[in-house]
């Protein structure tokens, strides 16, 4: 087998292609930094596409105003990643991301100071901050209690319009449901969101779907669909369905694999594709070496295809257990690439409470890397590991994002803060 080795030089090497790594790449190129982004695959394809900023803290206190929630977190969890980032910086990070996605044809919407109420596939209401524009009408329909019809499709798993309508019946009496056979799928036992989304990229299929649905429409002011309304240009699919059905439509997030998550990932990839300051290395980083004050050497790939990156700084965005930035072992939790110290419960027995839904959450979900205000990982001595090694995203300690509903907010805001710190330190 022939082996191929390349060497790249950059200001910043970003490791990890989840939301934190990809938004960091955007912030870096926007600041004129030559950037290498290293990683293969992305958990973003499984994510709902919603971007939460701060939803719940403490215990079951739900925040309508995410900024008030963040202010409380800053006071009560001094090590939380939000503790050293100002509201203005968080806001700027999102503004930059929204503008970039818009150019790629993916519209996101938010309300200045309020979380948005989003209907889930379980028929519950979830608070989020920044939502795909295709879901916005769902929030309006819910808040105005408008008579609405939720649609699902035969053979689609884990999404039941009937369940949504019956779970929400007390809060939203004018909600009803219908199950349709998606055009051209009568021969299939199961249908999958990505396939339906791709089918709806074809205008003829949108017309067929509207024809099937029209007889079920009565006084409904809105129509809600599972989030399958097209792949790369969902706004176009939504507009056309709205014209065909003569009323506003909206999407409801589905469980993974999620089309809005795939859209988000693809929009970022599209935007980076021809960017002159960004080089993408589609492999896992295997080794990071600090060259004693002269930057870093990162090796990615395997024997068949190897890439050496020489960079002034490194930004670690390798995620938690799912991304394998953190590894859970019998002896404890370790950071996978550099062996950085991981803040964690004293023993494995203390990782979880005995009740699954313990109001304080499980201590293992707060484990992670401690950083200084410049987002540089700290050693046991509390000194930074290296001047220009930074970390961002879910690998950071003290943010139990699934529980606090702050996953994407932490990913985007810390990526912005870390890139800004690196840029200013250059
Ligand atoms: C199923 C699911 C649903 C979600 N729903 C929501 C939601 O509703 N709202 C919300 O706000 N957030 C949601 N999120 C979470 C949000 O996406 C997280 O904030 C995000 O996953 C954290 O991003 P991250 O980039 O820090 O880490 P990750 O997403 O874990 O990404 C880390 C990346 O680093 C890569 N990596 C690890 N080691 C290496 C290496 N050595 N070399 C190269 N690459 C490496 C991994 O392969 C991975 O691609 C969801 C996530 C998932 C998975």
GROMACS .gro file of C-alpha atoms and ligand atoms in nm:
model
  479
    1UNK     CA    1   0.000   0.000   0.000
    2UNK     CA    2   0.136   0.346  -0.094
    3UNK     CA    3   0.135   0.589   0.188
    4UNK     CA    4   0.069   0.957   0.133
    5UNK     CA    5   0.202   1.217   0.376
    6UNK     CA    6   0.119   1.586   0.370
    7UNK     CA    7   0.240   1.871   0.585
    8UNK     CA    8   0.030   2.179   0.646
    9UNK     CA    9   0.111   2.505   0.821
   10UNK     CA   10  -0.152   2.716   0.993
   11UNK     CA   11  -0.210   2.971   1.262
   12UNK     CA   12  -0.465   2.750   1.435
   13UNK     CA   13  -0.534   2.375   1.425
   14UNK     CA   14  -0.886   2.291   1.544
   15UNK     CA   15  -0.945   1.931   1.644
   16UNK     CA   16  -1.303   1.802   1.625
   17UNK     CA   17  -1.586   1.856   1.377
   18UNK     CA   18  -1.882   1.880   1.615
   19UNK     CA   19  -2.063   2.211   1.663
   20UNK     CA   20  -1.784   2.365   1.870
   21UNK     CA   21  -1.506   2.273   1.624
   22UNK     CA   22  -1.701   2.383   1.319
   23UNK     CA   23  -1.815   2.711   1.466
   24UNK     CA   24  -1.460   2.773   1.590
   25UNK     CA   25  -1.340   2.725   1.230
   26UNK     CA   26  -1.591   2.986   1.117
   27UNK     CA   27  -1.483   3.234   1.387
   28UNK     CA   28  -1.116   3.172   1.305
   29UNK     CA   29  -1.146   3.234   0.931
   30UNK     CA   30  -1.364   3.539   0.997
   31UNK     CA   31  -1.067   3.678   1.193
   32UNK     CA   32  -0.827   3.613   0.908
   33UNK     CA   33  -0.653   3.317   1.076
   34UNK     CA   34  -0.520   3.040   0.856
   35UNK     CA   35  -0.694   2.736   0.996
   36UNK     CA   36  -0.679   2.360   0.970
   37UNK     CA   37  -0.990   2.174   1.086
   38UNK     CA   38  -0.926   1.811   1.172
   39UNK     CA   39  -1.195   1.548   1.220
   40UNK     CA   40  -1.414   1.289   1.054
   41UNK     CA   41  -1.790   1.252   1.090
   42UNK     CA   42  -1.997   1.466   1.322
   43UNK     CA   43  -2.247   1.402   1.601
   44UNK     CA   44  -2.431   1.703   1.458
   45UNK     CA   45  -2.611   1.460   1.226
   46UNK     CA   46  -2.785   1.316   1.532
   47UNK     CA   47  -2.864   1.648   1.697
   48UNK     CA   48  -3.207   1.807   1.674
   49UNK     CA   49  -3.084   2.120   1.495
   50UNK     CA   50  -3.217   2.332   1.783
   51UNK     CA   51  -2.962   2.551   1.958
   52UNK     CA   52  -3.028   2.581   2.330
   53UNK     CA   53  -2.862   2.859   2.526
   54UNK     CA   54  -2.988   2.804   2.879
   55UNK     CA   55  -3.309   2.623   2.961
   56UNK     CA   56  -3.301   2.469   3.308
   57UNK     CA   57  -3.119   2.560   3.629
   58UNK     CA   58  -3.137   2.470   3.913
   59UNK     CA   59  -3.321   2.137   3.919
   60UNK     CA   60  -3.643   2.188   3.733
   61UNK     CA   61  -3.649   2.568   3.709
   62UNK     CA   62  -3.721   2.642   3.341
   63UNK     CA   63  -3.608   2.978   3.205
   64UNK     CA   64  -3.815   3.184   2.962
   65UNK     CA   65  -3.531   3.436   2.961
   66UNK     CA   66  -3.206   3.244   2.894
   67UNK     CA   67  -2.993   3.546   2.991
   68UNK     CA   68  -3.146   3.553   3.337
   69UNK     CA   69  -3.073   3.179   3.361
   70UNK     CA   70  -2.710   3.240   3.260
   71UNK     CA   71  -2.675   3.518   3.519
   72UNK     CA   72  -2.789   3.274   3.787
   73UNK     CA   73  -2.554   3.001   3.663
   74UNK     CA   74  -2.261   3.244   3.675
   75UNK     CA   75  -2.337   3.311   4.042
   76UNK     CA   76  -2.397   2.951   4.145
   77UNK     CA   77  -2.150   2.755   3.928
   78UNK     CA   78  -1.833   2.966   3.905
   79UNK     CA   79  -1.656   2.699   3.696
   80UNK     CA   80  -1.933   2.684   3.433
   81UNK     CA   81  -1.807   2.774   3.082
   82UNK     CA   82  -2.048   3.072   3.074
   83UNK     CA   83  -1.894   3.216   3.392
   84UNK     CA   84  -1.623   3.411   3.208
   85UNK     CA   85  -1.806   3.500   2.886
   86UNK     CA   86  -2.014   3.817   2.865
   87UNK     CA   87  -2.367   3.824   2.726
   88UNK     CA   88  -2.240   4.048   2.447
   89UNK     CA   89  -1.981   3.793   2.338
   90UNK     CA   90  -2.236   3.511   2.344
   91UNK     CA   91  -2.471   3.722   2.139
   92UNK     CA   92  -2.196   3.813   1.892
   93UNK     CA   93  -2.103   3.446   1.851
   94UNK     CA   94  -2.459   3.359   1.754
   95UNK     CA   95  -2.492   3.663   1.527
   96UNK     CA   96  -2.183   3.552   1.335
   97UNK     CA   97  -2.308   3.195   1.307
   98UNK     CA   98  -2.658   3.297   1.195
   99UNK     CA   99  -2.516   3.526   0.923
  100UNK     CA  100  -2.292   3.248   0.791
  101UNK     CA  101  -2.575   2.992   0.785
  102UNK     CA  102  -2.804   3.237   0.608
  103UNK     CA  103  -2.554   3.274   0.324
  104UNK     CA  104  -2.559   2.893   0.297
  105UNK     CA  105  -2.939   2.898   0.261
  106UNK     CA  106  -3.016   2.787   0.616
  107UNK     CA  107  -3.228   3.035   0.810
  108UNK     CA  108  -3.231   3.030   1.189
  109UNK     CA  109  -3.448   3.253   1.408
  110UNK     CA  110  -3.443   3.370   1.766
  111UNK     CA  111  -3.622   3.609   1.992
  112UNK     CA  112  -3.399   3.875   2.154
  113UNK     CA  113  -3.452   3.788   2.520
  114UNK     CA  114  -3.686   3.491   2.524
  115UNK     CA  115  -3.652   3.122   2.473
  116UNK     CA  116  -3.879   2.982   2.204
  117UNK     CA  117  -4.135   2.710   2.287
  118UNK     CA  118  -4.084   2.419   2.049
  119UNK     CA  119  -4.313   2.116   2.016
  120UNK     CA  120  -4.122   1.789   2.044
  121UNK     CA  121  -4.194   1.452   1.885
  122UNK     CA  122  -4.315   1.332   2.228
  123UNK     CA  123  -4.577   1.606   2.243
  124UNK     CA  124  -4.393   1.796   2.513
  125UNK     CA  125  -4.283   2.158   2.488
  126UNK     CA  126  -3.912   2.230   2.495
  127UNK     CA  127  -3.751   2.570   2.539
  128UNK     CA  128  -3.477   2.654   2.294
  129UNK     CA  129  -3.299   2.972   2.189
  130UNK     CA  130  -3.210   2.959   1.823
  131UNK     CA  131  -3.434   2.747   1.605
  132UNK     CA  132  -3.453   2.652   1.237
  133UNK     CA  133  -3.686   2.905   1.068
  134UNK     CA  134  -3.891   2.607   0.948
  135UNK     CA  135  -3.999   2.547   1.312
  136UNK     CA  136  -4.094   2.907   1.394
  137UNK     CA  137  -4.462   2.880   1.292
  138UNK     CA  138  -4.500   2.590   1.536
  139UNK     CA  139  -4.413   2.825   1.820
  140UNK     CA  140  -4.669   3.082   1.693
  141UNK     CA  141  -4.940   2.818   1.650
  142UNK     CA  142  -4.879   2.685   2.003
  143UNK     CA  143  -4.868   3.027   2.168
  144UNK     CA  144  -5.184   3.143   1.990
  145UNK     CA  145  -5.357   2.810   2.045
  146UNK     CA  146  -5.448   2.812   1.676
  147UNK     CA  147  -5.638   2.511   1.545
  148UNK     CA  148  -5.369   2.301   1.378
  149UNK     CA  149  -5.321   1.966   1.210
  150UNK     CA  150  -5.015   1.750   1.281
  151UNK     CA  151  -4.921   1.506   1.007
  152UNK     CA  152  -4.719   1.185   1.028
  153UNK     CA  153  -4.638   0.915   0.778
  154UNK     CA  154  -4.707   0.539   0.776
  155UNK     CA  155  -4.388   0.347   0.847
  156UNK     CA  156  -4.204   0.637   1.013
  157UNK     CA  157  -4.075   0.527   1.352
  158UNK     CA  158  -4.070   0.731   1.672
  159UNK     CA  159  -4.289   1.011   1.542
  160UNK     CA  160  -4.661   0.989   1.611
  161UNK     CA  161  -4.888   1.284   1.527
  162UNK     CA  162  -5.162   1.119   1.731
  163UNK     CA  163  -4.936   1.101   2.037
  164UNK     CA  164  -4.838   1.467   1.998
  165UNK     CA  165  -5.201   1.577   1.967
  166UNK     CA  166  -5.320   1.367   2.261
  167UNK     CA  167  -5.031   1.465   2.491
  168UNK     CA  168  -5.087   1.833   2.416
  169UNK     CA  169  -5.469   1.812   2.416
  170UNK     CA  170  -5.517   1.995   2.746
  171UNK     CA  171  -5.270   2.273   2.669
  172UNK     CA  172  -5.376   2.303   2.305
  173UNK     CA  173  -5.734   2.187   2.249
  174UNK     CA  174  -5.750   2.276   1.879
  175UNK     CA  175  -5.484   2.025   1.780
  176UNK     CA  176  -5.566   1.721   1.566
  177UNK     CA  177  -5.367   1.461   1.376
  178UNK     CA  178  -5.365   1.264   1.055
  179UNK     CA  179  -5.150   0.979   0.923
  180UNK     CA  180  -5.073   0.976   0.551
  181UNK     CA  181  -4.892   0.738   0.324
  182UNK     CA  182  -4.602   0.940   0.187
  183UNK     CA  183  -4.609   0.949  -0.198
  184UNK     CA  184  -4.449   0.641  -0.361
  185UNK     CA  185  -4.388   0.454  -0.034
  186UNK     CA  186  -4.684   0.211  -0.031
  187UNK     CA  187  -4.441  -0.081  -0.094
  188UNK     CA  188  -4.222   0.010   0.208
  189UNK     CA  189  -4.272  -0.110   0.564
  190UNK     CA  190  -4.050   0.161   0.709
  191UNK     CA  191  -3.968   0.511   0.589
  192UNK     CA  192  -3.676   0.723   0.711
  193UNK     CA  193  -3.653   1.100   0.761
  194UNK     CA  194  -3.352   1.153   0.528
  195UNK     CA  195  -3.525   0.967   0.243
  196UNK     CA  196  -3.847   1.164   0.285
  197UNK     CA  197  -3.652   1.491   0.299
  198UNK     CA  198  -3.470   1.404  -0.021
  199UNK     CA  199  -3.800   1.313  -0.190
  200UNK     CA  200  -3.942   1.652  -0.091
  201UNK     CA  201  -3.656   1.829  -0.268
  202UNK     CA  202  -3.847   1.731  -0.585
  203UNK     CA  203  -4.134   1.978  -0.652
  204UNK     CA  204  -4.355   1.705  -0.798
  205UNK     CA  205  -4.351   1.517  -0.465
  206UNK     CA  206  -4.450   1.833  -0.275
  207UNK     CA  207  -4.754   1.865  -0.504
  208UNK     CA  208  -4.844   1.498  -0.445
  209UNK     CA  209  -4.814   1.540  -0.071
  210UNK     CA  210  -5.032   1.853  -0.076
  211UNK     CA  211  -5.295   1.669  -0.284
  212UNK     CA  212  -5.303   1.384  -0.029
  213UNK     CA  213  -5.335   1.625   0.260
  214UNK     CA  214  -5.588   1.872   0.123
  215UNK     CA  215  -5.901   1.659   0.192
  216UNK     CA  216  -5.804   1.647   0.564
  217UNK     CA  217  -5.781   2.022   0.605
  218UNK     CA  218  -6.077   2.186   0.774
  219UNK     CA  219  -6.056   2.493   0.992
  220UNK     CA  220  -5.688   2.429   1.061
  221UNK     CA  221  -5.486   2.749   1.061
  222UNK     CA  222  -5.147   2.569   1.057
  223UNK     CA  223  -5.007   2.232   0.949
  224UNK     CA  224  -4.718   2.066   1.134
  225UNK     CA  225  -4.494   1.800   0.977
  226UNK     CA  226  -4.204   1.593   1.108
  227UNK     CA  227  -3.879   1.771   1.019
  228UNK     CA  228  -3.841   1.618   0.673
  229UNK     CA  229  -3.928   1.919   0.455
  230UNK     CA  230  -3.631   1.906   0.220
  231UNK     CA  231  -3.257   1.874   0.261
  232UNK     CA  232  -3.049   2.176   0.167
  233UNK     CA  233  -3.326   2.431   0.092
  234UNK     CA  234  -3.602   2.362   0.346
  235UNK     CA  235  -3.725   2.723   0.324
  236UNK     CA  236  -3.820   2.659  -0.038
  237UNK     CA  237  -4.011   2.338   0.047
  238UNK     CA  238  -4.196   2.513   0.330
  239UNK     CA  239  -4.292   2.812   0.109
  240UNK     CA  240  -4.419   2.587  -0.166
  241UNK     CA  241  -4.623   2.371   0.071
  242UNK     CA  242  -4.766   2.686   0.227
  243UNK     CA  243  -4.875   2.807  -0.116
  244UNK     CA  244  -5.022   2.468  -0.207
  245UNK     CA  245  -5.205   2.426   0.124
  246UNK     CA  246  -5.296   2.794   0.160
  247UNK     CA  247  -5.184   2.814   0.524
  248UNK     CA  248  -4.857   2.831   0.720
  249UNK     CA  249  -4.673   2.507   0.785
  250UNK     CA  250  -4.400   2.414   1.031
  251UNK     CA  251  -4.159   2.135   1.117
  252UNK     CA  252  -4.137   1.941   1.444
  253UNK     CA  253  -3.795   1.796   1.536
  254UNK     CA  254  -3.764   1.418   1.506
  255UNK     CA  255  -3.547   1.184   1.714
  256UNK     CA  256  -3.202   1.101   1.565
  257UNK     CA  257  -3.101   1.070   1.283
  258UNK     CA  258  -3.230   1.423   1.243
  259UNK     CA  259  -3.265   1.607   0.912
  260UNK     CA  260  -3.220   1.957   1.070
  261UNK     CA  261  -2.895   1.831   1.229
  262UNK     CA  262  -2.776   1.704   0.890
  263UNK     CA  263  -2.875   2.037   0.728
  264UNK     CA  264  -2.673   2.228   0.985
  265UNK     CA  265  -2.367   2.010   0.934
  266UNK     CA  266  -2.396   2.028   0.555
  267UNK     CA  267  -2.444   2.406   0.556
  268UNK     CA  268  -2.122   2.450   0.755
  269UNK     CA  269  -1.933   2.211   0.525
  270UNK     CA  270  -2.065   2.395   0.215
  271UNK     CA  271  -1.956   2.729   0.355
  272UNK     CA  272  -1.606   2.599   0.428
  273UNK     CA  273  -1.555   2.408   0.103
  274UNK     CA  274  -1.382   2.674  -0.099
  275UNK     CA  275  -1.259   2.893   0.182
  276UNK     CA  276  -0.902   2.998   0.106
  277UNK     CA  277  -0.797   3.027   0.472
  278UNK     CA  278  -0.942   2.691   0.579
  279UNK     CA  279  -0.798   2.349   0.513
  280UNK     CA  280  -1.005   2.048   0.612
  281UNK     CA  281  -0.832   1.723   0.714
  282UNK     CA  282  -1.101   1.449   0.721
  283UNK     CA  283  -0.918   1.222   0.968
  284UNK     CA  284  -0.881   1.178   1.341
  285UNK     CA  285  -0.593   1.351   1.516
  286UNK     CA  286  -0.364   1.087   1.668
  287UNK     CA  287  -0.103   1.293   1.844
  288UNK     CA  288  -0.054   1.651   1.959
  289UNK     CA  289   0.294   1.765   2.057
  290UNK     CA  290   0.375   2.101   2.209
  291UNK     CA  291   0.700   2.228   2.053
  292UNK     CA  292   0.819   2.411   2.363
  293UNK     CA  293   0.711   2.765   2.286
  294UNK     CA  294   0.729   2.716   1.907
  295UNK     CA  295   0.373   2.604   1.848
  296UNK     CA  296   0.237   2.255   1.800
  297UNK     CA  297   0.267   1.955   1.580
  298UNK     CA  298  -0.055   1.760   1.522
  299UNK     CA  299  -0.052   1.427   1.342
  300UNK     CA  300  -0.372   1.302   1.185
  301UNK     CA  301  -0.469   0.999   0.979
  302UNK     CA  302  -0.317   0.654   0.960
  303UNK     CA  303  -0.035   0.472   0.781
  304UNK     CA  304  -0.208   0.499   0.441
  305UNK     CA  305  -0.280   0.870   0.466
  306UNK     CA  306  -0.100   1.082   0.717
  307UNK     CA  307  -0.107   1.456   0.770
  308UNK     CA  308   0.127   1.663   0.985
  309UNK     CA  309   0.000   2.005   1.087
  310UNK     CA  310   0.238   2.266   1.222
  311UNK     CA  311   0.042   2.540   1.393
  312UNK     CA  312   0.093   2.821   1.634
  313UNK     CA  313  -0.211   2.726   1.838
  314UNK     CA  314  -0.438   2.428   1.892
  315UNK     CA  315  -0.806   2.435   1.984
  316UNK     CA  316  -0.935   2.112   2.132
  317UNK     CA  317  -1.303   2.057   2.046
  318UNK     CA  318  -1.314   1.681   2.083
  319UNK     CA  319  -1.635   1.652   2.287
  320UNK     CA  320  -1.722   1.414   2.569
  321UNK     CA  321  -1.783   1.039   2.573
  322UNK     CA  322  -1.984   1.022   2.247
  323UNK     CA  323  -1.718   1.217   2.054
  324UNK     CA  324  -1.444   1.029   2.244
  325UNK     CA  325  -1.272   1.343   2.366
  326UNK     CA  326  -1.319   1.196   2.714
  327UNK     CA  327  -1.276   0.825   2.782
  328UNK     CA  328  -1.446   0.657   3.077
  329UNK     CA  329  -1.242   0.372   3.225
  330UNK     CA  330  -1.254   0.168   3.545
  331UNK     CA  331  -0.987   0.387   3.698
  332UNK     CA  332  -1.160   0.711   3.603
  333UNK     CA  333  -1.218   0.951   3.318
  334UNK     CA  334  -0.926   1.058   3.103
  335UNK     CA  335  -0.879   1.311   2.825
  336UNK     CA  336  -0.793   1.115   2.512
  337UNK     CA  337  -0.539   1.321   2.316
  338UNK     CA  338  -0.306   1.500   2.554
  339UNK     CA  339  -0.381   1.333   2.886
  340UNK     CA  340  -0.504   1.664   3.030
  341UNK     CA  341  -0.632   1.659   3.388
  342UNK     CA  342  -1.006   1.588   3.403
  343UNK     CA  343  -1.217   1.730   3.687
  344UNK     CA  344  -1.432   1.438   3.799
  345UNK     CA  345  -1.597   1.275   4.099
  346UNK     CA  346  -1.348   1.113   4.338
  347UNK     CA  347  -1.458   0.760   4.260
  348UNK     CA  348  -1.660   0.575   4.001
  349UNK     CA  349  -1.927   0.500   4.262
  350UNK     CA  350  -1.995   0.873   4.274
  351UNK     CA  351  -2.057   0.915   3.901
  352UNK     CA  352  -2.431   0.860   3.927
  353UNK     CA  353  -2.706   0.912   4.182
  354UNK     CA  354  -2.921   0.608   4.250
  355UNK     CA  355  -3.229   0.769   4.090
  356UNK     CA  356  -3.215   0.829   3.715
  357UNK     CA  357  -3.396   1.165   3.728
  358UNK     CA  358  -3.220   1.301   4.035
  359UNK     CA  359  -3.299   1.676   4.057
  360UNK     CA  360  -2.930   1.767   4.081
  361UNK     CA  361  -2.826   1.563   3.775
  362UNK     CA  362  -2.544   1.306   3.777
  363UNK     CA  363  -2.195   1.422   3.877
  364UNK     CA  364  -2.035   1.239   3.583
  365UNK     CA  365  -2.208   1.482   3.347
  366UNK     CA  366  -2.016   1.771   3.502
  367UNK     CA  367  -1.678   1.604   3.450
  368UNK     CA  368  -1.444   1.769   3.203
  369UNK     CA  369  -1.149   1.997   3.142
  370UNK     CA  370  -1.101   2.304   3.358
  371UNK     CA  371  -0.989   2.615   3.171
  372UNK     CA  372  -0.873   2.964   3.258
  373UNK     CA  373  -1.060   3.275   3.133
  374UNK     CA  374  -0.867   3.248   2.802
  375UNK     CA  375  -1.005   2.895   2.763
  376UNK     CA  376  -0.667   2.731   2.814
  377UNK     CA  377  -0.676   2.387   2.981
  378UNK     CA  378  -0.527   2.393   3.329
  379UNK     CA  379  -0.282   2.152   3.485
  380UNK     CA  380  -0.317   2.030   3.846
  381UNK     CA  381  -0.099   2.327   3.941
  382UNK     CA  382  -0.365   2.562   3.795
  383UNK     CA  383  -0.115   2.683   3.534
  384UNK     CA  384  -0.216   2.654   3.167
  385UNK     CA  385  -0.087   2.342   2.988
  386UNK     CA  386   0.054   2.567   2.713
  387UNK     CA  387   0.026   2.933   2.615
  388UNK     CA  388  -0.168   2.862   2.297
  389UNK     CA  389  -0.354   2.542   2.369
  390UNK     CA  390  -0.725   2.620   2.406
  391UNK     CA  391  -1.035   2.407   2.455
  392UNK     CA  392  -1.403   2.462   2.380
  393UNK     CA  393  -1.737   2.284   2.372
  394UNK     CA  394  -1.877   1.996   2.567
  395UNK     CA  395  -1.535   1.872   2.682
  396UNK     CA  396  -1.531   2.159   2.934
  397UNK     CA  397  -1.612   2.087   3.298
  398UNK     CA  398  -1.924   2.192   3.488
  399UNK     CA  399  -2.171   2.209   3.205
  400UNK     CA  400  -2.426   1.930   3.230
  401UNK     CA  401  -2.568   2.034   2.894
  402UNK     CA  402  -2.835   1.768   2.850
  403UNK     CA  403  -2.985   1.865   3.181
  404UNK     CA  404  -2.931   2.240   3.173
  405UNK     CA  405  -3.032   2.267   2.806
  406UNK     CA  406  -2.726   2.470   2.715
  407UNK     CA  407  -2.546   2.233   2.472
  408UNK     CA  408  -2.520   2.439   2.157
  409UNK     CA  409  -2.489   2.763   2.350
  410UNK     CA  410  -2.183   2.637   2.533
  411UNK     CA  411  -2.038   2.491   2.210
  412UNK     CA  412  -2.079   2.813   2.009
  413UNK     CA  413  -2.001   3.066   2.285
  414UNK     CA  414  -1.687   2.889   2.408
  415UNK     CA  415  -1.563   2.835   2.051
  416UNK     CA  416  -1.598   3.211   1.998
  417UNK     CA  417  -1.431   3.296   2.329
  418UNK     CA  418  -1.140   3.056   2.270
  419UNK     CA  419  -1.076   3.176   1.913
  420UNK     CA  420  -1.094   3.539   2.025
  421UNK     CA  421  -0.845   3.468   2.307
  422UNK     CA  422  -0.608   3.291   2.066
  423UNK     CA  423  -0.638   3.570   1.808
  424UNK     CA  424  -0.569   3.842   2.064
  425UNK     CA  425  -0.271   3.649   2.204
  426UNK     CA  426  -0.102   3.610   1.863
  427LIG     C1  427  -2.856   1.333   1.979
  427LIG     C2  428  -2.818   1.474   2.013
  427LIG     C3  429  -2.918   1.569   2.028
  427LIG     C4  430  -2.886   1.701   2.060
  427LIG     N1  431  -2.985   1.792   2.074
  427LIG     C5  432  -2.953   1.919   2.107
  427LIG     C6  433  -3.054   2.017   2.127
  427LIG     O1  434  -3.174   1.991   2.114
  427LIG     N2  435  -3.015   2.142   2.160
  427LIG     C7  436  -2.883   2.176   2.177
  427LIG     O2  437  -2.853   2.290   2.208
  427LIG     N3  438  -2.787   2.085   2.160
  427LIG     C8  439  -2.819   1.959   2.125
  427LIG     N4  440  -2.721   1.867   2.105
  427LIG     C9  441  -2.588   1.894   2.156
  427LIG    C10  442  -2.502   1.982   2.088
  427LIG     O3  443  -2.492   1.937   1.958
  427LIG    C11  444  -2.376   1.975   2.172
  427LIG     O4  445  -2.359   2.098   2.224
  427LIG    C12  446  -2.261   1.937   2.094
  427LIG     O5  447  -2.272   1.802   2.059
  427LIG    C13  448  -2.132   1.963   2.165
  427LIG     O6  449  -2.050   1.991   2.063
  427LIG     P1  450  -1.898   1.962   2.065
  427LIG     O7  451  -1.849   2.002   1.931
  427LIG     O8  452  -1.836   2.022   2.183
  427LIG     O9  453  -1.881   1.804   2.086
  427LIG     P2  454  -1.925   1.681   1.990
  427LIG    O10  455  -2.052   1.716   1.925
  427LIG    O11  456  -1.919   1.563   2.075
  427LIG    O12  457  -1.812   1.681   1.881
  427LIG    C14  458  -1.682   1.640   1.907
  427LIG    C15  459  -1.618   1.596   1.777
  427LIG    O13  460  -1.479   1.578   1.798
  427LIG    C16  461  -1.440   1.462   1.729
  427LIG     N5  462  -1.314   1.409   1.782
  427LIG    C17  463  -1.290   1.350   1.902
  427LIG     N6  464  -1.160   1.314   1.909
  427LIG    C18  465  -1.103   1.353   1.793
  427LIG    C19  466  -0.972   1.341   1.740
  427LIG     N7  467  -0.873   1.281   1.807
  427LIG     N8  468  -0.946   1.390   1.616
  427LIG    C20  469  -1.045   1.450   1.545
  427LIG     N9  470  -1.172   1.462   1.589
  427LIG    C21  471  -1.200   1.414   1.712
  427LIG    C22  472  -1.556   1.368   1.744
  427LIG    O14  473  -1.550   1.265   1.648
  427LIG    C23  474  -1.671   1.464   1.723
  427LIG    O15  475  -1.699   1.478   1.586
  427LIG    C24  476  -2.750   1.737   2.074
  427LIG    C25  477  -2.649   1.642   2.057
  427LIG    C26  478  -2.682   1.513   2.025
  427LIG    C27  479  -2.570   1.415   2.005
   0.00000   0.00000   0.00000
